[in-house]
Amino acid sequence: MSRLSSRHLLGLEGTSRQDIEAILETADTFREVLDRTIKKVPTLRGITVVNLFYEPSTRTRISFELAEKRLSADTVSFSPSTSSVKKGESLRDTLQNIEAMKIDMVVVRHSSPGVPYFLTRFSDANIINAGDGAHEHPTQALLDMHTIYKKYGKLDGLRVVLIGDAAHSRVLRSNIWGLKTMGASVAICGPATLLPYEVEKFGCDIYTNLDEALDGADVVNVMRIQLERQHAGLFPSQREYTRLFGVNKDRLKRLRRNYTIMHPGPINRGVEITSDVADGAKSVILDQVTNGQAVRMAVLYLLRGRDDEGGVS
Amino acid sequence: MTSKKYDLVIQNGRVIDSALGFGRDAHVFIKDGKIAMIEADSAPIRQEMRSLDDEQIVDATGKLVVPGLVDIHVHLREPGREDEETVESGCRAAAAGGFTSICCMPNTTPRIDNQETVEFVQDRARNAAARVYVVGAITKGLEGKELAEIGDLVQMGAVAISDDGYYVRNAEMMRRALEYARMFDIPVMQHSEDQQLSEGGIMNESFESTRLGLRGSPSVAEEVAVLRDIALCRMTGGRLHIQHITTRGAVQAVRQAKKEGVKVTAEATPHHMVLSDTEIGKEFNTNLRVNPPLRTETDRVAVIEGLVDGTIDCIASDHAPHSAEEKDCEFDQAPPGMIGLETTLGLIKTHLIDKGYLSWADAIRKMTVNPARILNLPVGTLEAGTVADITIIDPEKKWTVKANKFHSRSSNSPYIGRRLTCQVFKTILGGKVVYER
């Protein structure tokens, strides 16, 4: 029985403030578990979770796997390069076969938007979206929000600037939905060619000038730029991108005093962000990774966990 | 008079013939596969009908009796993908949807770009439940490089040419196609899509594609293509037919061109008038993936307005069957296309007639005489002496679209589960009932 209003976490669009608050609050509790000597609770004992990662991933995959293990779930991980997908098996057949082995939860990462929705059509498992194409990456946005919340004690009224490839970033989309639901003001900044069509309809401030975007911001969340975008003609060179949109020390003075630097990783150092900023005092990039564990444990627990098995108290 | 004078009489129906410009209660008399006469009720006519046997009479009380519907844009998939559709199954689907004439597109495997393939399809259609008119290719292999042997295609019976699925990208090639086809008085049917602008597009480019993170195909890809072809059409004096028009800008371009007297016609599909791109994100149903893609609400309304004011001449289903295996997958992996022959009439009634956009006479015009005239087909009217291709419609019959009720070999329809009003009661081809409910 899910403690959230849905039995799946498919995206943050449409996810209620109440559900987001429940996840952030529960993550706080799990954050404490991670500081214990024995970082394990029996909450998901007897539950089997399958990690279906159709796309390469390091931190999200390890983060989910560890979160599952620390909740005492039985886990199976799947990668297409070592599976029947190589032999041409369809996604539906793959999942139906796995489901026939009596699984309870599926964490799915896929390059096609909508795949987590597709899975709900023929699976009884709880589905968690770990990134579907350029659509959503809800747990990343939740961990971003958790990190911001931990620092400021609130999300309401903060000004968050998302910088980079808005057209292709699922992290950015989930951040927009989540942050707006929680009352933050959101700005997007990037080259015009990487701002998707009618992006203003998200209800965010849109900038193509980084200095203007940074004015008075509390949080700067820098998205990774993919080099293939340059080859697709969406910007002329990395050099020019860095000059126009790279976050460096000189630009930080435009931010509020108590500003925060974030990045979902992996970082192209020296391209979208300089190393001194990424590793500087205001950077919470590694906190994001730790908090990601706690948030993912919270999501798994709220969707399927049992209190009578020890819970999270 | 004796009963042998007529093979079939459809009595007491409301007869609508947009070609002849009438809608009235009348009886339709059929003899030797042709319309013998249409007569209003009168004492002598009643007397005449009393002499008929029961099996010669179709009671159409409360029904509409219209010329057999004509669909100028259908994919029959044969040769090549008989698992998805065959000429025979496609014609059964047509008959079930009230269509007695359909035009099949040449993007089969092999392509319909030579006499043999035209003949093959015609052979398959010989005893089918609908007439099949073949649309040949504009270019060999639909590759856009060399003109197909258009004269040969026409000689074998092709009624138009199209590279449907592909846009003739080379403007010089399109110019020559319009000029060459002019010799045979056939239209060049164009799939209007600048495929450099739309490359990789999975759905319409709009806030919806932005929201869903699916790569967009911009409406301007269609508009650029339509504007170029109108210019070529104006220059060559050829006949251009815009297939499945979908955007406000393209409709406006055709409207303007028609005012100038350019010989351009256009068709629109029911799905581009009923659905918009906001449907896709609800559950990523791959049956909503079509090409051209479902557009915005503004475009959807503009297409309806174009249909209403005559800018768009006809309704075509763009019936595009795909196997369940191909559609049962990730949204961006699914091939574009939905079936449409069996739902078109219900959608038009439910969404255009019932909502006051079209009268029955207008709707019938867009599905009979207009498409027939674009392709010079000898159908689309109930005029005495023409073939007795007739559709009898139960206009208020409510039904639910069900996957297992389709006559098509495929069931890739996004309307499954929807309630529609209006259903075909009987379809008559050359005086013979080929479908009845």
XYZ file of C-alpha atoms in Angstrom:
750
model
C 0.000 0.000 0.000
C 1.618 3.209 -1.168
C 1.837 6.067 1.284
C 1.873 8.404 -1.684
C -1.219 9.247 -3.700
C 0.084 7.073 -6.564
C 1.552 3.588 -6.517
C 4.212 4.619 -9.035
C 6.668 7.485 -9.330
C 6.536 8.270 -13.035
C 7.390 11.970 -12.955
C 6.995 15.123 -10.936
C 4.514 16.755 -13.290
C 1.249 16.443 -11.444
C 2.871 15.126 -8.255
C 1.268 16.952 -5.346
C 3.005 19.185 -2.842
C 1.853 16.779 -0.153
C 3.577 13.822 -1.826
C 6.779 15.783 -2.428
C 6.816 16.904 1.198
C 6.301 13.336 2.335
C 9.286 12.208 0.276
C 11.537 15.036 1.464
C 10.601 14.504 5.093
C 11.101 10.762 4.891
C 14.431 11.302 3.143
C 15.538 13.280 6.180
C 15.031 10.216 8.325
C 16.927 7.993 5.924
C 19.711 10.537 5.759
C 20.273 9.700 9.440
C 20.321 5.989 8.672
C 23.183 6.653 6.252
C 25.231 8.127 9.064
C 24.895 5.015 11.215
C 27.574 2.359 11.435
C 25.167 -0.225 10.074
C 23.360 1.525 7.255
C 20.572 -0.952 6.869
C 16.901 -1.285 7.876
C 14.566 -4.208 7.189
C 11.795 -2.159 5.634
C 11.766 -3.853 2.219
C 12.569 -7.370 3.430
C 10.932 -9.900 1.127
C 10.447 -7.325 -1.627
C 12.174 -7.885 -4.949
C 13.274 -4.875 -6.957
C 14.468 -5.059 -10.549
C 16.691 -2.320 -11.895
C 16.065 -2.062 -15.622
C 18.739 0.253 -16.929
C 18.539 0.419 -20.693
C 20.885 3.389 -20.732
C 24.354 3.702 -19.269
C 24.315 5.181 -15.786
C 26.757 5.194 -12.919
C 25.474 7.269 -10.060
C 21.724 6.767 -10.468
C 22.116 3.042 -10.838
C 24.471 2.593 -7.912
C 22.379 4.958 -5.843
C 19.225 2.930 -6.437
C 20.991 -0.381 -5.892
C 22.440 0.771 -2.606
C 19.131 2.295 -1.531
C 17.400 -1.032 -2.206
C 20.049 -3.060 -0.391
C 19.998 -0.710 2.581
C 16.261 -1.269 2.824
C 16.924 -5.042 2.743
C 15.229 -5.608 -0.603
C 16.297 -8.412 -2.913
C 17.598 -6.775 -6.049
C 18.295 -7.815 -9.597
C 19.996 -5.564 -12.055
C 19.613 -5.755 -15.765
C 21.600 -4.287 -18.552
C 20.666 -4.652 -22.220
C 24.190 -5.456 -23.350
C 24.140 -8.718 -21.385
C 20.504 -9.679 -21.928
C 18.080 -10.979 -24.542
C 17.564 -7.416 -25.718
C 20.690 -8.092 -27.723
C 18.767 -10.891 -29.419
C 15.950 -8.551 -30.340
C 13.548 -9.184 -27.471
C 10.971 -6.430 -27.052
C 10.740 -4.305 -23.944
C 7.332 -5.742 -23.178
C 8.531 -9.334 -23.456
C 11.560 -8.585 -21.338
C 9.498 -7.103 -18.558
C 6.768 -9.719 -18.730
C 9.371 -12.429 -18.364
C 10.935 -10.700 -15.426
C 7.527 -10.125 -13.879
C 6.706 -13.806 -14.261
C 9.518 -14.338 -11.774
C 7.346 -12.548 -9.178
C 8.936 -9.189 -8.704
C 7.488 -6.267 -6.777
C 9.145 -3.082 -7.956
C 10.842 -1.895 -11.119
C 13.273 0.976 -11.404
C 13.563 1.859 -15.061
C 15.932 4.053 -17.045
C 15.337 4.243 -20.800
C 16.142 6.583 -23.665
C 12.497 6.718 -24.836
C 10.148 9.170 -23.124
C 7.086 7.465 -21.701
C 8.598 4.019 -21.118
C 7.696 4.010 -17.385
C 4.063 4.729 -18.383
C 4.258 1.945 -20.962
C 5.370 -0.511 -18.278
C 2.435 0.328 -15.997
C 0.095 -0.958 -18.700
C 1.080 -4.570 -18.257
C 2.912 -4.798 -14.966
C 1.564 -5.044 -11.436
C 4.854 -3.856 -9.981
C 5.435 -0.382 -8.593
C 7.301 1.516 -11.302
C 9.901 4.153 -10.522
C 11.160 6.347 -13.318
C 14.932 6.639 -13.144
C 15.045 8.776 -16.286
C 13.056 8.436 -19.523
C 14.710 10.121 -22.459
C 14.430 13.884 -22.220
C 11.160 13.630 -20.314
C 11.628 13.283 -16.554
C 14.071 12.175 -13.889
C 12.002 12.632 -10.748
C 14.370 11.230 -8.124
C 17.158 13.524 -9.341
C 14.878 16.541 -8.941
C 13.751 15.299 -5.542
C 17.329 14.956 -4.377
C 18.058 18.430 -5.737
C 15.093 19.789 -3.797
C 16.102 17.867 -0.702
C 19.592 19.350 -0.911
C 18.224 22.875 -1.283
C 15.763 22.293 1.538
C 18.504 21.042 3.844
C 20.464 24.240 3.282
C 17.719 26.870 3.389
C 15.012 25.106 5.403
C 12.546 26.013 2.689
C 11.895 26.006 -1.045
C 9.172 28.634 -1.080
C 10.353 31.944 -2.454
C 13.844 30.843 -3.507
C 15.084 31.795 -6.942
C 16.587 28.805 -8.741
C 18.366 29.144 -12.072
C 18.692 26.081 -14.297
C 21.469 26.524 -16.840
C 22.217 24.538 -19.939
C 20.511 22.208 -22.391
C 16.833 22.705 -21.657
C 15.808 20.917 -24.849
C 17.295 17.573 -23.911
C 17.433 17.607 -20.106
C 15.059 15.403 -18.145
C 16.636 16.686 -14.930
C 15.611 20.181 -15.878
C 11.997 19.203 -16.579
C 11.555 17.364 -13.292
C 13.203 20.244 -11.449
C 10.794 22.719 -13.025
C 7.704 20.745 -12.016
C 8.944 19.971 -8.518
C 10.328 23.399 -7.679
C 7.259 25.220 -8.951
C 4.955 22.935 -7.007
C 6.993 23.749 -3.893
C 6.763 27.497 -4.463
C 10.239 28.303 -5.788
C 10.738 30.716 -8.654
C 12.507 29.060 -11.562
C 14.584 30.578 -14.343
C 16.030 28.767 -17.344
C 19.116 29.945 -19.176
C 20.802 28.531 -22.254
C 21.518 29.115 -25.929
C 18.356 29.808 -27.947
C 18.957 26.632 -29.924
C 18.809 24.570 -26.725
C 15.653 26.212 -25.407
C 12.794 24.012 -26.573
C 9.773 25.333 -28.428
C 7.373 27.381 -26.290
C 9.561 26.805 -23.247
C 8.012 29.914 -21.669
C 4.827 27.876 -21.164
C 6.535 26.134 -18.257
C 5.917 29.401 -16.439
C 9.612 30.116 -15.848
C 11.734 33.173 -16.617
C 13.738 32.488 -19.755
C 17.198 33.908 -20.424
C 19.808 33.656 -23.127
C 22.150 35.931 -21.179
C 23.759 34.176 -18.236
C 24.682 37.306 -16.294
C 21.091 38.515 -16.365
C 19.850 35.089 -15.321
C 22.192 34.942 -12.341
C 21.158 38.314 -10.941
C 19.795 37.779 -7.450
C 19.626 33.995 -7.706
C 19.862 31.752 -4.635
C 20.563 28.459 -6.361
C 22.382 27.727 -9.607
C 21.838 24.254 -10.966
C 24.168 23.666 -13.903
C 23.160 20.978 -16.398
C 25.628 18.895 -18.334
C 26.154 19.844 -21.948
C 26.425 16.955 -24.362
C 29.076 17.244 -26.971
C 26.939 15.708 -29.685
C 24.743 18.840 -29.561
C 27.650 20.782 -30.974
C 27.970 18.297 -33.803
C 24.234 18.552 -34.457
C 24.730 22.257 -35.092
C 22.966 23.476 -31.960
C 25.930 25.613 -30.920
C 29.099 26.436 -32.783
C 31.802 25.266 -30.383
C 32.467 24.275 -26.794
C 34.719 27.279 -26.542
C 31.892 29.645 -27.392
C 29.480 27.786 -25.112
C 31.873 28.147 -22.213
C 32.366 31.849 -22.907
C 28.633 32.545 -23.037
C 27.170 30.014 -20.589
C 30.017 28.614 -18.509
C 29.676 29.228 -14.769
C 32.937 30.661 -13.411
C 34.076 32.607 -10.398
C 33.681 36.024 -12.030
C 30.022 35.455 -12.599
C 29.220 34.408 -9.036
C 29.155 37.949 -7.725
C 25.781 38.414 -9.315
C 24.286 35.800 -7.005
C 22.900 36.362 -3.537
C 25.369 36.098 -0.677
C 24.198 32.725 0.506
C 24.161 31.106 -2.903
C 24.417 27.416 -3.787
C 26.046 25.691 -6.752
C 24.582 22.393 -7.943
C 25.222 19.969 -10.784
C 23.525 16.608 -11.379
C 26.721 15.167 -12.872
C 28.633 13.948 -14.621
C 30.513 17.237 -14.952
C 32.363 18.457 -18.018
C 34.904 20.399 -16.046
C 35.920 23.618 -17.695
C 32.985 23.501 -20.101
C 29.726 24.236 -18.284
C 31.395 24.911 -14.941
C 34.972 25.602 -13.840
C 36.637 23.295 -11.336
C 37.122 25.998 -8.715
C 33.380 26.627 -8.668
C 32.427 22.956 -8.819
C 34.733 22.178 -5.908
C 34.265 25.492 -4.097
C 32.754 26.195 -0.708
C 29.310 26.931 -2.068
C 29.127 23.744 -4.091
C 26.836 20.980 -2.812
C 27.513 18.621 -5.694
C 28.695 15.743 -3.500
C 25.912 16.385 -0.973
C 23.514 15.884 -3.841
C 24.934 12.404 -4.360
C 24.589 11.470 -0.693
C 21.111 12.940 -0.478
C 20.209 10.969 -3.584
C 20.608 7.794 -1.553
C 18.265 9.061 1.127
C 15.671 10.300 -1.353
C 15.649 7.014 -3.246
C 15.306 5.071 -0.011
C 12.384 7.349 0.860
C 10.658 6.775 -2.465
C 11.091 3.001 -2.271
C 9.844 2.985 1.311
C 6.833 5.197 0.664
C 5.753 3.122 -2.335
C 6.196 -0.321 -0.788
C 7.862 -0.333 2.623
C 6.427 -1.936 5.755
C 6.516 -0.304 9.157
C 6.117 -3.596 10.999
C 9.514 -4.608 9.659
C 11.272 -1.915 11.550
C 10.385 1.104 9.501
C 12.513 4.172 9.677
C 11.872 5.428 13.146
C -44.175 -3.310 -64.490
C -42.940 -6.567 -63.018
C -40.595 -7.248 -60.163
C -37.907 -8.385 -62.606
C -37.469 -4.844 -63.724
C -35.292 -4.159 -60.668
C -32.646 -6.157 -58.833
C -32.891 -4.146 -55.647
C -34.944 -1.288 -54.287
C -33.927 0.744 -51.266
C -37.108 2.135 -49.884
C -38.051 4.905 -47.486
C -34.544 6.235 -46.925
C -33.406 9.823 -46.781
C -31.406 10.119 -50.001
C -28.516 12.574 -50.030
C -26.555 13.196 -53.196
C -24.259 16.184 -52.964
C -23.323 15.880 -56.638
C -26.931 16.287 -57.679
C -27.573 18.719 -54.859
C -30.454 17.041 -53.140
C -31.525 15.502 -49.920
C -34.998 14.029 -49.869
C -37.032 11.017 -48.822
C -37.098 8.670 -51.790
C -36.741 5.128 -53.069
C -33.668 4.070 -55.010
C -34.124 1.537 -57.788
C -31.201 -0.591 -58.954
C -30.982 -2.634 -62.104
C -28.003 -4.459 -63.609
C -25.629 -2.985 -61.086
C -26.589 0.576 -61.917
C -28.864 3.218 -60.508
C -32.109 2.955 -62.481
C -34.001 5.789 -60.863
C -34.654 7.638 -57.647
C -38.293 8.397 -57.013
C -40.242 10.039 -54.248
C -43.095 8.113 -52.692
C -46.288 8.084 -54.749
C -49.202 5.797 -55.449
C -47.752 4.344 -58.675
C -44.375 3.779 -57.024
C -46.012 2.055 -54.059
C -47.918 -0.048 -56.523
C -44.691 -0.946 -58.251
C -43.028 -1.937 -55.023
C -45.868 -4.225 -54.078
C -44.866 -6.375 -57.000
C -41.332 -6.896 -55.661
C -40.176 -9.921 -53.709
C -39.050 -9.324 -50.131
C -35.435 -10.109 -50.913
C -35.396 -7.368 -53.510
C -36.264 -4.735 -50.949
C -34.020 -3.019 -48.447
C -36.012 -1.066 -45.898
C -34.057 2.112 -45.126
C -36.610 3.778 -42.892
C -34.806 6.221 -40.612
C -31.583 5.734 -42.541
C -29.536 7.865 -44.919
C -28.941 6.593 -48.431
C -25.836 8.144 -49.963
C -23.408 7.413 -52.784
C -20.781 4.874 -51.773
C -18.076 6.760 -49.892
C -14.747 7.448 -51.588
C -11.437 7.466 -49.720
C -8.523 8.764 -51.740
C -5.838 7.946 -49.223
C -5.517 4.353 -48.050
C -2.582 2.040 -47.391
C -3.337 -1.575 -48.277
C 0.184 -2.888 -47.490
C -0.007 -5.526 -50.229
C 2.418 -6.387 -51.702
C 4.925 -6.737 -48.900
C 3.198 -6.539 -45.556
C 0.263 -8.882 -45.879
C 0.418 -9.509 -42.141
C -0.805 -5.939 -41.622
C -3.353 -5.717 -44.438
C -4.180 -7.217 -47.791
C -6.132 -5.771 -50.649
C -8.946 -8.146 -49.719
C -8.967 -7.329 -45.986
C -8.547 -3.628 -46.636
C -11.555 -3.705 -48.924
C -13.599 -5.505 -46.276
C -12.628 -2.790 -43.826
C -13.600 -0.203 -46.414
C -17.001 -1.791 -46.940
C -17.572 -1.964 -43.191
C -16.767 1.738 -43.009
C -19.131 2.583 -45.878
C -16.440 3.106 -48.513
C -17.017 1.584 -51.922
C -14.025 3.217 -53.620
C -10.565 3.526 -52.160
C -7.267 4.709 -53.580
C -4.210 2.842 -52.451
C -0.846 4.479 -51.976
C 2.280 3.152 -53.684
C 4.599 2.838 -50.677
C 4.339 -0.932 -50.609
C 7.213 -3.387 -50.945
C 7.931 -3.449 -53.820
C 6.744 0.053 -54.634
C 3.876 0.596 -57.036
C 6.060 2.328 -59.588
C 5.559 0.082 -62.616
C 2.776 -1.546 -64.607
C 3.255 -4.990 -63.131
C 2.646 -3.862 -59.583
C -0.406 -1.840 -60.599
C -1.726 -4.921 -62.336
C -0.948 -7.090 -59.313
C -3.010 -4.879 -57.020
C -5.838 -4.649 -59.542
C -5.823 -8.431 -59.833
C -6.082 -8.818 -56.080
C -8.954 -6.339 -56.026
C -11.006 -8.013 -58.729
C -13.523 -9.667 -56.414
C -12.976 -7.486 -53.375
C -15.652 -5.697 -51.385
C -14.626 -2.283 -52.691
C -13.261 -0.738 -55.856
C -9.547 -0.159 -55.635
C -8.008 2.661 -57.615
C -4.261 2.597 -57.703
C -2.097 5.638 -57.074
C 1.276 5.146 -58.714
C 4.611 6.553 -57.688
C 5.898 9.966 -58.716
C 9.479 8.753 -58.733
C 11.084 5.357 -59.184
C 11.242 3.557 -55.856
C 9.845 6.715 -54.216
C 13.453 7.811 -54.091
C 12.896 11.261 -55.519
C 15.622 10.859 -58.123
C 13.972 9.872 -61.406
C 10.384 10.161 -62.584
C 8.513 6.869 -62.586
C 7.059 5.774 -65.914
C 3.976 7.818 -65.277
C 2.494 7.263 -68.719
C 2.743 3.514 -68.248
C 1.166 3.750 -64.823
C -1.741 5.768 -66.162
C -2.169 3.395 -69.082
C -2.492 0.540 -66.622
C -5.123 2.455 -64.669
C -3.313 4.549 -62.074
C -5.503 7.533 -61.247
C -2.866 9.768 -59.668
C 0.753 9.758 -58.562
C 2.234 10.190 -55.114
C 5.419 9.371 -53.228
C 3.341 9.285 -50.039
C 5.452 8.840 -46.967
C 8.156 10.811 -48.705
C 8.285 14.381 -49.893
C 9.678 15.041 -53.353
C 12.534 17.059 -51.973
C 14.098 18.076 -55.255
C 12.115 21.087 -56.482
C 13.176 20.503 -60.070
C 11.872 16.927 -59.886
C 8.548 18.148 -58.505
C 8.295 20.749 -61.222
C 8.785 18.083 -63.875
C 6.297 15.753 -62.203
C 3.617 18.461 -62.266
C 4.367 19.209 -65.911
C 4.451 15.584 -66.969
C 1.312 14.575 -65.081
C -0.532 17.471 -66.731
C -0.445 15.511 -69.988
C -2.662 12.860 -68.416
C -4.836 15.250 -66.402
C -3.986 13.497 -63.155
C -3.030 15.229 -59.941
C 0.305 14.943 -58.224
C -0.519 14.022 -54.642
C 2.150 15.347 -52.335
C 3.141 14.305 -48.824
C 4.106 17.834 -47.799
C 6.950 17.631 -45.355
C 10.352 19.213 -45.592
C 12.154 16.224 -44.159
C 15.241 18.189 -43.212
C 13.172 20.375 -40.916
C 11.230 17.436 -39.531
C 14.120 14.987 -39.266
C 13.914 12.870 -36.142
C 10.555 14.364 -35.207
C 8.363 12.013 -33.194
C 5.418 14.338 -32.613
C 4.398 17.901 -33.381
C 6.844 20.510 -32.145
C 4.945 22.484 -29.533
C 4.850 22.907 -25.793
C 3.645 19.303 -25.670
C 6.842 17.999 -27.269
C 8.791 20.283 -24.943
C 6.899 18.957 -21.932
C 7.279 15.317 -22.902
C 10.864 15.546 -24.086
C 9.948 14.008 -27.427
C 11.646 15.400 -30.470
C 9.310 17.707 -32.357
C 8.500 18.007 -36.023
C 7.599 21.649 -36.628
C 4.457 22.711 -38.451
C 6.641 24.921 -40.595
C 8.079 21.761 -42.200
C 4.659 21.250 -43.776
C 4.117 24.914 -44.568
C 7.440 25.350 -46.358
C 6.650 22.284 -48.483
C 3.112 23.422 -49.318
C 4.234 26.936 -50.241
C 6.978 25.622 -52.522
C 4.626 23.279 -54.306
C 1.953 25.913 -54.743
C 4.576 28.082 -56.441
C 5.539 25.189 -58.728
C 1.895 24.417 -59.404
C 1.220 28.044 -60.302
C 4.168 28.007 -62.675
C 3.478 24.690 -64.384
C -0.309 24.748 -64.529
C -0.274 21.184 -63.207
C -2.673 19.798 -60.619
C -1.410 19.589 -57.076
C -3.204 17.682 -54.343
C -2.026 18.265 -50.783
C -2.356 15.077 -48.778
C -3.310 15.045 -45.105
C -3.026 18.781 -44.478
C -2.574 19.595 -40.808
C -1.411 23.115 -40.035
C -3.049 26.509 -39.888
C -0.351 27.981 -42.117
C -0.740 25.278 -44.759
C -4.525 25.689 -44.797
C -4.078 29.434 -45.220
C -1.607 28.874 -48.066
C -4.076 26.618 -49.917
C -6.922 29.085 -49.286
C -4.892 31.900 -50.813
C -3.736 29.768 -53.744
C -7.299 28.742 -54.553
C -8.346 32.405 -54.582
C -5.643 33.009 -57.161
C -6.929 30.160 -59.280
C -4.025 27.787 -58.719
C -5.113 24.195 -59.367
C -4.596 22.937 -55.874
C -6.812 20.630 -53.830
C -6.411 19.285 -50.330
C -7.565 16.515 -48.045
C -7.730 16.260 -44.268
C -7.949 13.198 -42.059
C -10.491 12.680 -39.275
C -7.720 12.303 -36.725
C -6.226 15.700 -37.458
C -9.691 17.191 -36.931
C -10.588 15.197 -33.817
C -7.327 14.839 -31.899
C -4.551 17.224 -30.945
C -1.044 16.708 -29.610
C -2.232 17.081 -26.018
C -3.556 13.503 -26.216
C -0.093 11.970 -26.452
C 1.180 12.701 -22.959
C -1.861 11.138 -21.325
C -0.508 7.640 -21.740
C 1.996 7.651 -24.615
C -0.361 5.530 -26.718
C 1.651 4.618 -29.813
C -1.529 4.593 -31.913
C -1.399 8.385 -31.593
C 1.914 8.445 -33.418
C 1.080 9.455 -36.989
C 2.779 11.309 -39.806
C 2.021 14.169 -40.179
C 1.792 14.310 -36.408
C -1.224 15.391 -34.409
C -0.921 19.156 -34.212
C -2.012 21.820 -31.750
C -5.574 22.753 -30.903
C -5.169 25.901 -33.040
C -4.156 23.790 -36.020
C -6.958 21.314 -35.400
C -9.551 24.092 -35.462
C -7.929 25.670 -38.544
C -8.208 22.366 -40.419
C -11.905 22.124 -39.548
C -12.409 25.720 -40.679
C -10.629 24.891 -43.920
C -12.898 21.936 -44.447
C -15.996 23.999 -43.709
C -15.110 26.897 -46.027
C -14.106 24.632 -48.901
C -10.349 25.204 -48.737
C -10.053 21.520 -47.955
C -11.932 19.531 -50.545
C -12.249 16.139 -49.006
C -11.905 13.845 -46.052
C -9.465 10.950 -46.374
C -8.712 8.377 -43.723
C -4.992 7.806 -44.380
C -5.782 4.264 -43.229
C -2.325 3.029 -42.190
C -2.359 -0.455 -40.679
C 0.498 -1.613 -38.477
C 0.896 -4.897 -36.660
C 0.328 -5.060 -32.911
C 3.947 -6.133 -32.469
C 5.197 -3.015 -34.183
C 2.992 -0.705 -32.164
C 3.366 -2.417 -28.798
C 6.595 -0.716 -27.879
C 8.251 2.504 -26.813
C 6.483 5.579 -28.259
C 9.440 6.803 -30.271
C 10.131 3.330 -31.658
C 6.635 2.805 -33.067
C 6.001 3.309 -36.779
C 3.657 6.218 -37.516
C 0.094 5.546 -38.639
C -3.378 4.534 -37.489
C -6.175 2.681 -39.200
C -9.188 4.763 -40.171
C -11.525 3.187 -42.708
C -13.931 1.816 -40.120
C -14.056 4.836 -37.824
C -14.089 7.758 -40.264
C -17.854 8.001 -40.686
C -18.552 7.748 -36.962
C -15.904 10.363 -36.169
C -17.208 12.780 -38.773
C -20.761 12.440 -37.479
C -19.806 12.616 -33.807
C -17.218 15.365 -34.004
C -18.120 17.471 -37.043
C -21.811 17.027 -37.839
C -23.106 16.788 -34.279
C -20.972 19.773 -33.289
C -22.463 21.875 -36.064
C -19.444 22.240 -38.317
C -20.827 20.293 -41.255
C -24.283 19.415 -42.519
C -24.852 15.885 -43.721
C -24.867 17.205 -47.303
C -21.474 18.866 -46.786
C -20.001 15.793 -45.137
C -21.232 13.536 -47.931
C -19.835 15.962 -50.513
C -16.412 15.733 -48.851
C -16.553 11.948 -48.884
C -18.088 11.271 -52.277
C -18.279 13.686 -55.170
C -15.303 15.862 -54.217
C -12.707 13.099 -53.933
C -14.174 11.456 -57.041
C -13.775 14.684 -59.007
C -10.189 15.248 -57.860
C -9.244 11.884 -59.352
C -11.799 11.770 -62.186
C -13.418 8.658 -60.753
C -16.773 7.613 -62.246
C -18.363 7.311 -58.799
C -19.574 9.512 -55.954
C -23.094 10.170 -57.176
C -26.455 8.416 -57.420
C -27.231 9.811 -60.838
C -29.272 7.407 -62.965
C -27.012 5.273 -65.111
C -24.000 5.330 -62.777
C -22.784 2.277 -60.928
C -24.946 1.415 -57.957
C -22.369 2.022 -55.250
C -24.458 3.006 -52.256
C -23.929 3.375 -48.534
C -26.879 3.161 -46.186
C -26.161 4.866 -42.900
C -27.834 4.542 -39.533
C -27.116 8.118 -38.404
C -28.064 7.891 -34.727
C -26.766 4.421 -33.968
C -24.390 4.558 -31.005
C -21.510 2.127 -30.802
C -18.216 1.560 -29.053
C -15.048 1.029 -31.066
C -13.664 -2.421 -30.247
C -10.353 -3.900 -31.324
C -11.804 -7.336 -32.052
C -14.545 -5.961 -34.310
C -12.288 -4.461 -36.968
C -12.360 -6.038 -40.403
C -8.896 -4.687 -41.063
C -6.076 -7.093 -40.279
C -4.684 -4.482 -37.930
C -6.250 -2.749 -34.979
C -3.945 0.195 -34.409
C -6.669 2.676 -33.565
C -6.515 5.225 -30.749
C -10.310 5.278 -30.684
C -10.692 1.825 -29.178
C -13.096 2.202 -26.273
C -14.600 5.442 -27.597
C -18.337 5.880 -28.074
C -19.294 7.102 -31.525
C -22.620 7.925 -33.094
C -23.510 6.732 -36.614
C -22.795 3.395 -38.144
C -22.954 1.831 -41.570
C -26.117 -0.211 -42.063
C -25.396 -1.636 -45.507
C -22.784 -1.099 -48.187
C -23.766 -1.857 -51.753
C -21.180 -2.252 -54.494
C -22.369 -2.421 -58.077
C -25.847 -3.258 -56.876
C -24.751 -6.068 -54.542
C -24.728 -5.905 -50.788
C -21.086 -6.343 -49.733
C -21.512 -5.434 -46.111
C -24.453 -5.423 -43.751
C -24.779 -5.136 -40.062
